[in-house]
């Protein structure tokens, strides 16, 4: 596609349920980043991949959060046993090159945990 | 489309000197800007942000300046330390976020 896409765009779930958020990066982009963004603030780094390898997951809040990118393209961010505090916009970005290249963001998934 | 970019890909400064990293943006509708720092093998970490109704904001050893007239953003780091060596990204939100290509800051002993 022309840009980074994310699905679903909106997700409402009940506390305790697991959710899976998908990111489809720009074709050919090597690096893929996941961020969480609170209202009125900038994206907060969660984790990133170069190809299929997870480079840094230090931003994941706790072990309920995990991410994978098994074939170096599409990535899934999974949140297990969701809690209300997990409600946020989850954004994905990709870049053509490694580390220092321009990152292009997707539209985000708005997660609401009831 | 919108773009956010940096004037220089690398910057070398002496330890103790001040560093200035520049950034230009094209989307005049951008109303929120952020600077991130990325160390090798790690993800971007938030440094400081500024909204378009401000032209200056100070943090601990860092200052961000915003010139909306020329669509220019800068990050000033006072008394640069070895631990400041990293890649610095600026990001602007208009319709969507774009991170410009990074500037690599190297601090010389």
XYZ file of C-alpha atoms in Angstrom:
223
model
C 0.000 0.000 0.000
C 0.879 3.634 -0.168
C 1.311 4.064 3.560
C 1.410 2.271 6.865
C -1.917 0.688 7.697
C -3.218 -0.506 11.007
C -6.206 -2.586 11.960
C -8.579 -2.381 13.538
C -8.828 1.396 13.659
C -10.977 1.187 16.767
C -11.194 -1.586 19.307
C -13.447 -1.709 22.326
C -12.939 -4.622 24.655
C -13.809 -5.697 28.140
C -11.261 -5.830 30.872
C -9.515 -9.176 30.970
C -9.803 -9.897 27.270
C -6.827 -10.294 24.957
C -6.438 -8.019 21.948
C -4.237 -8.207 18.870
C -3.359 -5.082 16.942
C -2.005 -5.355 13.459
C 0.446 -3.187 11.584
C 1.117 -3.435 7.883
C 4.218 -1.375 7.080
C 5.100 0.275 3.821
C 6.296 -2.404 1.431
C 10.030 -2.905 1.645
C 10.484 -1.047 4.907
C 13.019 -2.750 7.087
C 12.272 -1.278 10.475
C 8.960 -1.290 12.280
C 8.184 0.544 15.490
C 5.319 0.370 17.934
C 4.286 3.367 20.027
C 1.555 4.200 22.478
C 0.128 7.671 22.498
C -1.929 9.276 25.198
C -4.289 12.063 24.289
C -2.453 15.329 23.750
C 0.970 13.759 24.016
C 3.525 12.386 21.631
C 4.093 8.736 20.867
C 5.798 6.750 23.581
C 8.131 4.047 22.308
C 7.180 0.431 23.030
C 9.307 -1.824 20.850
C 10.850 -2.104 17.410
C 12.022 -4.602 14.841
C 14.677 -4.674 12.203
C 13.391 -7.237 9.710
C 11.938 -9.986 11.901
C 14.292 -9.443 14.812
C 13.028 -7.568 17.822
C 15.736 -5.049 18.661
C 14.446 -3.350 21.737
C 11.388 -4.113 23.841
C 12.314 -1.998 26.797
C 9.297 0.233 26.280
C 6.741 -2.523 26.747
C 4.972 -1.699 30.035
C 4.832 -5.237 31.397
C 4.741 -8.864 30.345
C 1.131 -8.647 29.211
C 2.439 -6.823 26.165
C 4.222 -8.654 23.377
C 4.939 -8.111 19.720
C 6.063 -10.170 16.812
C 7.016 -9.737 13.197
C 7.621 -13.307 12.072
C 8.292 -12.687 8.386
C 9.774 -9.249 8.613
C 6.704 -7.524 7.273
C 3.375 -7.434 9.140
C 3.598 -7.067 12.888
C 1.170 -7.834 15.662
C 1.100 -6.188 19.067
C -0.739 -8.370 21.560
C -2.049 -7.257 24.911
C -3.187 -10.027 27.211
C -5.682 -9.638 30.034
C -6.354 -6.040 29.139
C -6.792 -3.451 31.845
C -8.460 -0.064 31.709
C -5.092 1.674 31.902
C -4.200 0.048 28.566
C -6.693 2.331 26.826
C -4.764 4.510 24.407
C -3.918 5.059 20.782
C -1.429 2.474 19.568
C 0.620 3.602 16.633
C 2.935 1.823 14.308
C 5.665 3.338 12.169
C 8.005 1.959 9.564
C 11.172 3.121 7.920
C 12.979 2.038 4.806
C 16.406 1.955 6.368
C 17.717 1.117 9.775
C 17.604 3.327 12.834
C 18.212 6.768 11.425
C 15.852 6.767 8.487
C 12.581 8.637 8.293
C 9.732 6.938 10.110
C 6.236 7.052 8.680
C 3.356 6.537 11.026
C 0.134 4.681 10.531
C -3.230 6.092 11.583
C -3.231 4.144 14.825
C -5.618 1.840 16.632
C -7.726 3.449 19.310
C -8.081 0.877 22.080
C -10.712 1.322 24.731
C -10.850 -1.118 27.610
C -14.111 -1.052 29.524
C 2.586 15.889 1.590
C 4.277 16.705 4.812
C 7.897 16.220 5.610
C 10.129 16.792 8.523
C 13.826 16.801 7.903
C 17.136 17.680 9.376
C 19.721 19.944 7.841
C 22.748 17.818 8.758
C 23.020 14.069 9.104
C 25.962 14.221 11.564
C 27.183 16.618 14.206
C 30.377 16.407 16.239
C 30.897 18.558 19.311
C 33.465 18.770 22.061
C 32.445 17.571 25.484
C 31.210 20.511 27.476
C 30.208 22.557 24.458
C 26.644 23.318 23.506
C 25.009 21.391 20.687
C 22.385 22.658 18.293
C 20.437 20.252 16.119
C 18.148 21.712 13.504
C 14.995 20.527 11.837
C 12.722 21.882 9.128
C 9.114 20.963 8.520
C 6.806 21.590 5.626
C 3.319 21.156 7.040
C 2.206 24.527 8.316
C -0.716 22.799 10.018
C 1.642 20.987 12.402
C 0.793 22.088 15.895
C 2.854 19.784 18.051
C 6.520 18.874 17.824
C 8.721 16.438 19.664
C 12.382 15.648 19.889
C 13.467 12.072 20.421
C 16.837 10.538 21.186
C 17.752 7.109 19.899
C 20.804 5.246 21.071
C 22.259 2.382 19.115
C 20.063 -0.703 19.259
C 17.367 1.055 21.246
C 14.091 2.697 20.401
C 13.463 6.450 20.352
C 13.085 8.063 23.752
C 11.144 11.272 24.305
C 13.258 14.308 25.169
C 11.079 17.372 24.977
C 8.027 18.658 23.162
C 6.584 21.999 22.176
C 3.224 23.198 20.940
C 2.762 25.697 18.178
C 1.509 28.398 20.543
C 4.988 28.549 22.054
C 8.326 29.507 20.567
C 10.595 28.188 23.280
C 10.535 25.509 25.898
C 13.247 24.479 28.329
C 13.969 21.202 29.990
C 16.907 19.869 31.889
C 19.933 20.913 29.805
C 17.766 20.989 26.686
C 15.884 23.772 24.994
C 13.629 23.540 21.976
C 13.032 26.567 19.787
C 10.223 26.813 17.296
C 10.134 29.349 14.489
C 6.804 28.982 12.766
C 7.551 31.717 10.267
C 10.291 29.700 8.620
C 9.015 26.313 9.800
C 12.138 25.558 11.711
C 12.729 23.672 14.918
C 15.928 23.326 16.882
C 17.158 21.380 19.868
C 19.864 22.899 22.007
C 21.793 20.736 24.436
C 23.840 22.579 27.021
C 27.185 21.278 28.224
C 27.084 18.242 25.980
C 28.157 15.029 27.667
C 29.361 11.692 26.260
C 26.009 10.181 27.185
C 24.347 12.579 24.777
C 25.875 10.734 21.826
C 22.926 9.330 19.885
C 20.694 9.937 16.916
C 18.196 12.750 17.409
C 14.858 12.849 15.605
C 12.376 15.644 15.329
C 8.746 14.800 14.782
C 5.774 16.931 13.921
C 2.087 16.179 14.023
C -0.245 17.718 11.522
C -2.395 15.185 9.835
C -0.099 12.477 11.059
C 3.259 12.109 12.655
C 6.381 12.041 10.584
C 9.811 11.505 12.026
C 12.503 13.181 10.041
C 15.731 11.325 9.317
C 17.949 11.465 12.339
C 21.031 13.542 13.092
C 23.834 11.597 14.679
C 25.454 13.550 17.499
C 28.983 12.515 18.419
C 30.577 13.951 21.524
C 34.358 14.243 21.320
C 36.451 13.962 24.488
